[in-house]
CSV table of C-alpha atoms in Angstrom, one decimal:
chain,number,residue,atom,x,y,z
A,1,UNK,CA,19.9,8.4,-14.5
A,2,UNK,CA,16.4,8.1,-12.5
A,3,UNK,CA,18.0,8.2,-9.3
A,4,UNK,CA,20.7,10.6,-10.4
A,5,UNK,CA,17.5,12.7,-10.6
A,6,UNK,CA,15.6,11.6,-7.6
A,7,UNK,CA,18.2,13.4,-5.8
A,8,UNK,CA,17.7,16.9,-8.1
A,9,UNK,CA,14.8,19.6,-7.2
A,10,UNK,CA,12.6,19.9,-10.2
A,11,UNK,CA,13.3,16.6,-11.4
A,12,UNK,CA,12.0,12.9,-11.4
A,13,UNK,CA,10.9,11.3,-8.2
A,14,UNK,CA,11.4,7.6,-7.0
A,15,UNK,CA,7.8,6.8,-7.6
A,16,UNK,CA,7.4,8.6,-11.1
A,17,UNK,CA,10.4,6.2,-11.7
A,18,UNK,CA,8.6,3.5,-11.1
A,19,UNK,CA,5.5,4.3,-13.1
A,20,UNK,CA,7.9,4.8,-16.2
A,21,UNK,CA,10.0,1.5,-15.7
A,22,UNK,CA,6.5,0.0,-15.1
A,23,UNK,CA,5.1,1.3,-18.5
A,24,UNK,CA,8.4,0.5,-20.1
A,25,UNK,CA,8.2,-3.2,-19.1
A,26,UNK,CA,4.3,-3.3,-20.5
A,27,UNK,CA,5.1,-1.9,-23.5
A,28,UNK,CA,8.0,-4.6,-24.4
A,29,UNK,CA,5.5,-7.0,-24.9
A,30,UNK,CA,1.6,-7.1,-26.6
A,31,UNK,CA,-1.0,-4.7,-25.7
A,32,UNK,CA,-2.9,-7.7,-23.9
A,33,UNK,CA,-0.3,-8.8,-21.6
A,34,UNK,CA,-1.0,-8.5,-17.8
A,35,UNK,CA,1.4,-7.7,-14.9
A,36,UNK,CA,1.2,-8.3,-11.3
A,37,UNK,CA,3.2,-5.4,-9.0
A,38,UNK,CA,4.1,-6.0,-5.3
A,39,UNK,CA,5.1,-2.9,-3.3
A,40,UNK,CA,4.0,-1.0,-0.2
A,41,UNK,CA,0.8,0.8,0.0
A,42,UNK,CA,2.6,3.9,0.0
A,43,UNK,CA,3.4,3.3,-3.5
A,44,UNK,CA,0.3,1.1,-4.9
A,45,UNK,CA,-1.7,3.9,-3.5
A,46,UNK,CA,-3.9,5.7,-6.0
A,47,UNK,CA,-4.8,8.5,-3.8
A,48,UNK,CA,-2.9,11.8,-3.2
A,49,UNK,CA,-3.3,14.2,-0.3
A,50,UNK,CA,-4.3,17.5,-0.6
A,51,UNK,CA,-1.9,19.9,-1.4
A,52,UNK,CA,0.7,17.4,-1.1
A,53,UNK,CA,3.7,17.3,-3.5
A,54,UNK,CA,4.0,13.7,-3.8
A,55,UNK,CA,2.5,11.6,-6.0
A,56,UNK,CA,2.4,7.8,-5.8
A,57,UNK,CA,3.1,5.3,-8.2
A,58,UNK,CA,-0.5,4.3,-8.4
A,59,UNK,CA,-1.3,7.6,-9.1
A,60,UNK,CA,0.8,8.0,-12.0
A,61,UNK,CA,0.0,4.4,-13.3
A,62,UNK,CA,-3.5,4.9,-12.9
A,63,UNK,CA,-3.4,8.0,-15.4
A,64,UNK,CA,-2.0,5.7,-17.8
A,65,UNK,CA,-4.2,2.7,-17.0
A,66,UNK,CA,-7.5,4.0,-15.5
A,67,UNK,CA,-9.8,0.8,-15.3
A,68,UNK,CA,-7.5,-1.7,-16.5
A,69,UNK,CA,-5.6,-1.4,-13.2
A,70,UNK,CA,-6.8,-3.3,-10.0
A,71,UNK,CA,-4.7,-1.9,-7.2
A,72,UNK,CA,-4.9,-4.2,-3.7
A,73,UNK,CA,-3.7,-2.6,-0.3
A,74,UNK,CA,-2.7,-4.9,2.5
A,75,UNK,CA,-4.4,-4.4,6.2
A,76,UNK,CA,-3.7,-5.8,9.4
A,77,UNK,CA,-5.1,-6.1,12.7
A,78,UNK,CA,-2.2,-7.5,15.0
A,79,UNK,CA,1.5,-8.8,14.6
A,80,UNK,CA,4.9,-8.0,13.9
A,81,UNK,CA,6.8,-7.1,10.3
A,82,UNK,CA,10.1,-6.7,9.3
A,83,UNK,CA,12.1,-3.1,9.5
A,84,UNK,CA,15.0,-1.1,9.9
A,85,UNK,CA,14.8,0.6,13.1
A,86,UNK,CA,16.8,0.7,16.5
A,87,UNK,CA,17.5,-2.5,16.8
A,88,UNK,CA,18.8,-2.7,13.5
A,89,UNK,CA,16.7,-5.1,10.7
A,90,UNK,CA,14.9,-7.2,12.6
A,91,UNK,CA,11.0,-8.3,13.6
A,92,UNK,CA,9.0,-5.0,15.3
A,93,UNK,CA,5.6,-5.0,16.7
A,94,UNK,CA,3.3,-2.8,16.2
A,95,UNK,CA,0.3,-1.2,18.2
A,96,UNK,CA,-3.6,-2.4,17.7
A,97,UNK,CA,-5.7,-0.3,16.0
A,98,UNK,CA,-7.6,1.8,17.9
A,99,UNK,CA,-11.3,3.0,16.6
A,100,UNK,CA,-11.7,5.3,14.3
A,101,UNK,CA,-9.4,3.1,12.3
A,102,UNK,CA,-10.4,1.1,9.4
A,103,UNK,CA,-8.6,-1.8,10.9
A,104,UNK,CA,-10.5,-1.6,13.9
A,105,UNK,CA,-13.7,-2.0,12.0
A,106,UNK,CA,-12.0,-4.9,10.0
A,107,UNK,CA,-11.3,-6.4,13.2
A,108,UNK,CA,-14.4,-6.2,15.1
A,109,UNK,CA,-16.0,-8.6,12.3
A,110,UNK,CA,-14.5,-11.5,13.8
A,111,UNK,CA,-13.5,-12.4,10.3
A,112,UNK,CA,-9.8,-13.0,10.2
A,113,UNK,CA,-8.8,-13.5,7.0
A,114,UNK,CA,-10.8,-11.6,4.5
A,115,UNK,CA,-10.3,-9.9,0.6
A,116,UNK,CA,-12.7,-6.4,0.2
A,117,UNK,CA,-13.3,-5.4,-3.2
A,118,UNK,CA,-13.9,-1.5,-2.2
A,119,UNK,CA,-14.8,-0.9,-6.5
A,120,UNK,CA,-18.8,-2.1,-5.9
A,121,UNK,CA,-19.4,-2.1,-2.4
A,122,UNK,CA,-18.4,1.9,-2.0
A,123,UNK,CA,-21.3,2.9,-4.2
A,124,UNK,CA,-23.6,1.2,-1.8
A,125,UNK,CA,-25.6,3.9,1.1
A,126,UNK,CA,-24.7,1.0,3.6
A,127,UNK,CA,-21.2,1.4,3.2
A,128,UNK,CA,-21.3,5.4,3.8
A,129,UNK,CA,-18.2,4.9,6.8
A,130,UNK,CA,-16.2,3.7,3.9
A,131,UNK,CA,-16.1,7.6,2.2
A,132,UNK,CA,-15.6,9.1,5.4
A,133,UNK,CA,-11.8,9.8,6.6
A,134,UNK,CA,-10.7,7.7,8.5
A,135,UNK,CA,-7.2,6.5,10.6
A,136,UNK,CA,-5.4,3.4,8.1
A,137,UNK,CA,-2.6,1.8,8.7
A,138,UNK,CA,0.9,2.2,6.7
A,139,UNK,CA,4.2,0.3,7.4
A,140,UNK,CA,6.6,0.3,5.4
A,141,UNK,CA,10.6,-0.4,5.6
A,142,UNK,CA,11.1,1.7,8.8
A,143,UNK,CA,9.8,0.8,12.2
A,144,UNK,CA,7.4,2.8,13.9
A,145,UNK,CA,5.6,3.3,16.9
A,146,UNK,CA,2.3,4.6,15.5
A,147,UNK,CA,2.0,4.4,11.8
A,148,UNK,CA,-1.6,5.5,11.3
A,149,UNK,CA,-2.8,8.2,9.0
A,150,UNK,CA,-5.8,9.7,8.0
A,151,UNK,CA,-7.7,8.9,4.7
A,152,UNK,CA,-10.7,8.1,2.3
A,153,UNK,CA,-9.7,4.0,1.9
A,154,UNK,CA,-11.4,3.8,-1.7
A,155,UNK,CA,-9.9,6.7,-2.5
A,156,UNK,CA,-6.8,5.0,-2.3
A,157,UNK,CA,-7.5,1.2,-3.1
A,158,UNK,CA,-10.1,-0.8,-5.4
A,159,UNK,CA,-9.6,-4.1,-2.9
A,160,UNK,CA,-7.7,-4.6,0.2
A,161,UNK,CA,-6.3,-7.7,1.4
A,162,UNK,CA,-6.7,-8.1,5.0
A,163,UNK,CA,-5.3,-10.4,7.8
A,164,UNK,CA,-5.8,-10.4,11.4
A,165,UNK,CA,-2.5,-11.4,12.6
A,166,UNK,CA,0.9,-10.8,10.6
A,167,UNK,CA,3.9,-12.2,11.4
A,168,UNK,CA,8.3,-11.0,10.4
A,169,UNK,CA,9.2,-12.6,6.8
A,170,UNK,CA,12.3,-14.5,7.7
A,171,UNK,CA,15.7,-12.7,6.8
A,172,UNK,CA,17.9,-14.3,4.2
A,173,UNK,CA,21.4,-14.2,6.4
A,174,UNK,CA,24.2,-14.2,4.0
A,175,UNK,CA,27.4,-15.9,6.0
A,176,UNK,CA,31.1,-16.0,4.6
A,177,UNK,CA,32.3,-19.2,5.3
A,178,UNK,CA,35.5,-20.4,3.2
């Protein structure tokens, strides 16, 4: 029925879907039980742009939720992923991050492997860059050639994960053989 609707003006959409199946599976089990949720920023995200339409998944869950959600984005600094694209399903690179980019600041720590909880740290006067717009990184399933986008990071995140270098999860090929 949920993607039935997806697919109706007025109706549903994929990530309000989510949020329900998500609040669904919670409340199966004991008010104090815990879940952990892996998807793509796009979806985790919290934050909505202005006069946008869509909503994310985050966004919804974090209505429900509020402060007993922790949402984590993932950043990167160099590498390739996994996507659809022209070449088909396969490993893509992508380009480095240029400045102005929260990636590029990421980067130029020297740190390469690091976990930034954005919940304390953004009320802080040092960290004034953080609350300024700024050009963040989103991949998802599709390749692309520039995949930056403009936005207010703890608007969007409590923590980000971040990692200097990525490199393509290997494909599951599924062979016939009789």
């Amino acid at each position: 029925v949920q993607a039935a609707e997806m697919n109706m003006q007025g109706k549903t959409t994929r990530d309000e879907s989510m949020a329900s199946n998500v609040e669904w599976i919670l409340s199966q089990f004991s008010a104090d039980t815990k879940i952990i949720l892996w998807a793509h920023n796009g979806h985790i995200s919290k934050g909505q742009e202005q006069n946008s339409v869509y909503k994310p998944m985050g966004k919804y869950l974090d209505y429900k939720y509020g402060k007993q959600m922790v949402n984590f984005g993932f950043a990167f600094g160099e590498g390739n992923y996994t996507a659809r694209g022209s070449k088909g399903l396969t490993a893509y690179g992508t380009s480095l991050p240029q400045p102005g980019s929260y990636e590029y600041v990421f980067r130029r720590t020297g740190v390469p492997n690091f976990i930034f909880d954005l919940r304390e740290i953004s009320r802080s006067p040092l960290s004034n860059w953080l609350n300024s717009s700024m050009y963040f990184r989103s991949i998802g399933s599709v390749a692309m050639d520039y995949a930056f986008y403009n936005t207010v990071l703890p608007d969007e995140f409590d923590v980000i994960i971040y990692f200097d270098k990525t490199t393509p999860s290997k494909l599951l090929i599924q062979t016939n053989k009789e």
